[in-house]
Short mmCIF file of C-alpha atoms in Angstrom, two decimals:
data_model
loop_
_atom_site.label_atom_id
_atom_site.label_comp_id
_atom_site.label_asym_id
_atom_site.label_seq_id
_atom_site.Cartn_x
_atom_site.Cartn_y
_atom_site.Cartn_z
CA HIS V 120 27.13 18.24 -91.41
CA VAL V 121 23.75 19.05 -89.90
CA GLN V 122 22.53 22.58 -90.53
CA LEU V 123 19.35 24.39 -89.54
CA VAL V 124 18.62 27.79 -91.06
CA GLU V 125 15.60 29.67 -89.78
CA SER V 126 14.03 32.95 -90.82
CA GLY V 127 10.85 34.98 -90.69
CA GLY V 128 10.99 36.82 -87.39
CA GLY V 129 10.36 40.50 -87.01
CA LEU V 130 8.26 43.22 -85.44
CA VAL V 131 4.50 42.98 -85.77
CA GLN V 132 1.50 44.66 -84.14
CA PRO V 133 -0.87 42.73 -81.88
CA GLY V 134 -3.30 40.77 -83.99
CA GLY V 135 -0.85 40.52 -86.85
CA SER V 136 0.81 37.51 -88.43
CA LEU V 137 4.27 36.15 -89.10
CA ARG V 138 5.50 33.02 -90.83
CA LEU V 139 8.67 31.32 -89.61
CA SER V 140 10.65 28.93 -91.78
CA CYS V 141 13.31 26.39 -90.87
CA ALA V 142 15.29 24.45 -93.44
CA ALA V 143 17.21 21.43 -92.19
CA SER V 144 19.88 19.42 -93.93
CA GLY V 145 22.51 16.80 -93.25
CA SER V 146 20.43 14.05 -91.65
CA ILE V 147 17.09 12.34 -91.45
CA PHE V 148 14.85 13.85 -88.80
CA ASN V 149 12.08 12.30 -86.75
CA ALA V 150 10.69 15.63 -85.61
CA MET V 151 11.12 19.35 -86.11
CA GLY V 152 9.60 22.41 -84.54
CA TRP V 153 10.20 25.50 -82.44
CA TYR V 154 10.94 26.37 -78.87
CA ARG V 155 10.83 29.94 -77.68
CA GLN V 156 12.43 31.81 -74.83
CA ALA V 157 11.57 35.23 -73.45
CA PRO V 158 13.76 37.14 -70.98
CA GLY V 159 13.27 35.85 -67.45
CA LYS V 160 11.21 32.88 -68.59
CA GLN V 161 12.10 29.26 -69.21
CA ARG V 162 12.29 27.78 -72.66
CA GLU V 163 8.99 26.33 -73.82
CA LEU V 164 7.92 24.14 -76.70
CA VAL V 165 5.77 26.09 -79.13
CA ALA V 166 4.99 23.50 -81.78
CA ALA V 167 6.42 20.32 -83.25
CA ILE V 168 5.69 17.99 -86.11
CA THR V 169 6.87 14.41 -86.52
CA ILE V 170 8.11 12.64 -89.60
CA ASP V 171 4.65 11.13 -90.08
CA GLY V 172 2.85 14.45 -89.63
CA VAL V 173 1.67 14.31 -86.02
CA THR V 174 1.59 17.81 -84.50
CA ASN V 175 1.88 19.13 -80.96
CA TYR V 176 1.22 22.69 -79.74
CA ALA V 177 1.60 24.63 -76.56
CA ASP V 178 -1.80 25.40 -75.06
CA SER V 179 -1.04 29.11 -75.28
CA VAL V 180 -0.74 29.03 -79.08
CA LYS V 181 -3.26 26.37 -80.02
CA GLY V 182 -5.82 27.76 -82.44
CA ARG V 183 -3.52 30.61 -83.48
CA PHE V 184 -0.36 28.88 -84.72
CA THR V 185 -0.08 26.17 -87.34
CA ILE V 186 3.00 24.06 -88.01
CA SER V 187 3.45 22.36 -91.35
CA LYS V 188 6.18 20.76 -93.41
CA ASP V 189 7.30 20.53 -96.99
CA ASN V 190 9.08 17.21 -97.39
CA ALA V 191 10.41 18.07 -100.83
CA LYS V 192 12.15 21.15 -99.44
CA ASN V 193 13.01 19.55 -96.08
CA THR V 194 11.52 22.63 -94.47
CA VAL V 195 9.03 23.31 -91.68
CA TYR V 196 6.87 26.39 -91.31
CA LEU V 197 5.17 28.02 -88.37
CA GLN V 198 2.27 30.24 -89.35
CA MET V 199 1.57 32.57 -86.43
CA ASN V 200 -1.74 34.43 -86.50
CA SER V 201 -3.51 36.66 -83.99
CA LEU V 202 -0.19 37.44 -82.36
CA LYS V 203 -0.14 38.74 -78.81
CA ALA V 204 2.46 40.64 -76.83
CA GLU V 205 2.98 37.47 -74.80
CA ASP V 206 4.32 35.77 -77.94
CA THR V 207 7.38 38.04 -77.90
CA ALA V 208 10.45 35.83 -77.63
CA VAL V 209 13.39 34.39 -79.49
CA TYR V 210 12.15 31.40 -81.46
CA TYR V 211 14.60 28.52 -81.94
CA CYS V 212 14.02 25.87 -84.53
CA PHE V 213 14.99 22.34 -83.52
CA ALA V 214 15.36 19.07 -85.33
CA ARG V 215 15.66 15.62 -83.81
CA THR V 216 17.42 12.91 -85.80
CA ILE V 217 16.31 9.31 -86.05
CA HIS V 218 19.09 8.61 -83.53
CA TYR V 219 17.48 11.08 -81.07
CA ARG V 220 20.18 13.72 -81.34
CA ASP V 221 18.90 17.30 -81.24
CA TYR V 222 20.11 20.24 -83.32
CA TRP V 223 19.19 23.91 -83.07
CA GLY V 224 18.83 26.86 -85.37
CA GLN V 225 20.34 30.25 -84.71
CA GLY V 226 17.13 31.77 -83.37
CA THR V 227 14.92 34.53 -84.72
CA GLN V 228 13.41 37.39 -82.73
CA VAL V 229 9.64 37.82 -82.74
CA THR V 230 8.42 41.06 -81.22
CA VAL V 231 4.71 41.83 -80.90
CA SER V 232 4.13 45.44 -79.93
CA SER V 233 2.06 48.49 -80.77
#
């Protein structure tokens, strides 16, 4: 039924960039975005975008990350610039339906290291 497929993670040097993608299908979604989780740390919201285009960012990524959406492709993107070692985590795409049920992608590893 509902499927989320995310991609774009990898290994990058500090100061580099990555672009995450998440394609959702099977429902109508009020919001999509990414959480991330690093070992020993709690899950945190990175960025989200609502059906009408309102965005929300964690303070730690504001000014460096940009979330956007392509309605025709039912896909959201997270452009991550000026990456820091502290951004290293597994990034999980989420989508919230109009009935407020949440779904999750499989996760993609982002590693920022020299």
